[in-house]
């Protein structure tokens, strides 16, 4: 049972990590007009991306721990 939960947590970590990276990349944009560069940032999107990446790291750690535990 621990092995199955470990695999599920690792897959969840991969999904959360991918979604976090995608959300972080979409949270900022820049436009160059007449030689001026205009940047726009979505701070709430970045915060959400950081939370997802943090959860991905925790899920990955828990999954690896469950796979390595023998009992």
PDB file of C-alpha atoms in Angstrom:
ATOM      1  CA  UNK A   1       0.000   0.000   0.000  1.00  0.00           C
ATOM      2  CA  UNK A   2       2.857   2.400   0.803  1.00  0.00           C
ATOM      3  CA  UNK A   3       4.390   1.742  -2.602  1.00  0.00           C
ATOM      4  CA  UNK A   4       1.164   2.683  -4.396  1.00  0.00           C
ATOM      5  CA  UNK A   5       0.783   5.865  -2.303  1.00  0.00           C
ATOM      6  CA  UNK A   6       4.406   6.764  -3.016  1.00  0.00           C
ATOM      7  CA  UNK A   7       3.875   6.426  -6.754  1.00  0.00           C
ATOM      8  CA  UNK A   8       0.653   8.467  -6.571  1.00  0.00           C
ATOM      9  CA  UNK A   9       2.449  11.222  -4.639  1.00  0.00           C
ATOM     10  CA  UNK A  10       5.300  11.326  -7.156  1.00  0.00           C
ATOM     11  CA  UNK A  11       2.853  11.590 -10.067  1.00  0.00           C
ATOM     12  CA  UNK A  12       0.987  14.329  -8.180  1.00  0.00           C
ATOM     13  CA  UNK A  13       4.295  16.143  -7.641  1.00  0.00           C
ATOM     14  CA  UNK A  14       5.045  16.039 -11.364  1.00  0.00           C
ATOM     15  CA  UNK A  15       1.598  17.408 -12.226  1.00  0.00           C
ATOM     16  CA  UNK A  16       1.792  20.161  -9.601  1.00  0.00           C
ATOM     17  CA  UNK A  17       5.307  21.099 -10.673  1.00  0.00           C
ATOM     18  CA  UNK A  18       4.313  21.326 -14.324  1.00  0.00           C
ATOM     19  CA  UNK A  19       1.233  23.420 -13.526  1.00  0.00           C
ATOM     20  CA  UNK A  20       3.257  25.687 -11.248  1.00  0.00           C
ATOM     21  CA  UNK A  21       5.899  26.329 -13.899  1.00  0.00           C
ATOM     22  CA  UNK A  22       3.252  27.006 -16.544  1.00  0.00           C
ATOM     23  CA  UNK A  23       1.371  29.400 -14.246  1.00  0.00           C
ATOM     24  CA  UNK A  24       4.595  31.204 -13.351  1.00  0.00           C
ATOM     25  CA  UNK A  25       5.493  31.685 -17.008  1.00  0.00           C
ATOM     26  CA  UNK A  26       2.030  33.040 -17.814  1.00  0.00           C
ATOM     27  CA  UNK A  27       2.015  35.462 -14.862  1.00  0.00           C
ATOM     28  CA  UNK A  28       4.242  38.028 -16.541  1.00  0.00           C
ATOM     29  CA  UNK A  29       4.309  39.611 -19.948  1.00  0.00           C
ATOM     30  CA  UNK A  30       6.303  42.292 -21.685  1.00  0.00           C
ATOM     31  CA  UNK A  31       5.629  44.420 -24.735  1.00  0.00           C
ATOM     32  CA  UNK A  32       8.139  46.459 -26.684  1.00  0.00           C
ATOM     33  CA  UNK A  33       6.649  49.588 -28.284  1.00  0.00           C
ATOM     34  CA  UNK A  34       8.730  52.224 -30.045  1.00  0.00           C
ATOM     35  CA  UNK A  35      11.866  51.131 -28.255  1.00  0.00           C
ATOM     36  CA  UNK A  36      10.219  51.142 -24.806  1.00  0.00           C
ATOM     37  CA  UNK A  37       9.824  47.899 -22.912  1.00  0.00           C
ATOM     38  CA  UNK A  38       6.667  47.630 -20.822  1.00  0.00           C
ATOM     39  CA  UNK A  39       6.445  44.835 -18.245  1.00  0.00           C
ATOM     40  CA  UNK A  40       3.300  43.578 -16.527  1.00  0.00           C
ATOM     41  CA  UNK A  41       3.322  41.148 -13.617  1.00  0.00           C
ATOM     42  CA  UNK A  42       0.462  39.237 -12.036  1.00  0.00           C
ATOM     43  CA  UNK A  43       1.590  38.922  -8.429  1.00  0.00           C
ATOM     44  CA  UNK A  44      -1.304  36.702  -7.341  1.00  0.00           C
ATOM     45  CA  UNK A  45      -0.500  34.320 -10.200  1.00  0.00           C
ATOM     46  CA  UNK A  46       3.120  34.193  -9.116  1.00  0.00           C
ATOM     47  CA  UNK A  47       2.142  33.516  -5.502  1.00  0.00           C
ATOM     48  CA  UNK A  48      -0.133  30.694  -6.624  1.00  0.00           C
ATOM     49  CA  UNK A  49       2.668  29.268  -8.758  1.00  0.00           C
ATOM     50  CA  UNK A  50       5.071  29.338  -5.792  1.00  0.00           C
ATOM     51  CA  UNK A  51       2.514  27.525  -3.639  1.00  0.00           C
ATOM     52  CA  UNK A  52       2.055  24.826  -6.286  1.00  0.00           C
ATOM     53  CA  UNK A  53       5.812  24.400  -6.653  1.00  0.00           C
ATOM     54  CA  UNK A  54       6.202  24.123  -2.877  1.00  0.00           C
ATOM     55  CA  UNK A  55       3.470  21.496  -2.688  1.00  0.00           C
ATOM     56  CA  UNK A  56       5.148  19.619  -5.538  1.00  0.00           C
ATOM     57  CA  UNK A  57       8.420  19.492  -3.620  1.00  0.00           C
ATOM     58  CA  UNK A  58       6.636  18.249  -0.487  1.00  0.00           C
ATOM     59  CA  UNK A  59       4.695  15.596  -2.431  1.00  0.00           C
ATOM     60  CA  UNK A  60       7.881  14.443  -4.156  1.00  0.00           C
ATOM     61  CA  UNK A  61       9.698  14.147  -0.839  1.00  0.00           C
ATOM     62  CA  UNK A  62       6.832  12.228   0.739  1.00  0.00           C
ATOM     63  CA  UNK A  63       6.566   9.925  -2.281  1.00  0.00           C
ATOM     64  CA  UNK A  64      10.263   9.130  -2.262  1.00  0.00           C
ATOM     65  CA  UNK A  65      10.148   8.553   1.503  1.00  0.00           C
ATOM     66  CA  UNK A  66       7.251   6.108   1.133  1.00  0.00           C
ATOM     67  CA  UNK A  67       8.999   4.243  -1.670  1.00  0.00           C
ATOM     68  CA  UNK A  68      12.212   3.923   0.312  1.00  0.00           C
ATOM     69  CA  UNK A  69      10.564   2.813   3.554  1.00  0.00           C
ATOM     70  CA  UNK A  70      10.502  -0.957   3.698  1.00  0.00           C
ATOM     71  CA  UNK A  71       7.625  -1.489   6.103  1.00  0.00           C
TER      72      UNK A  71
END
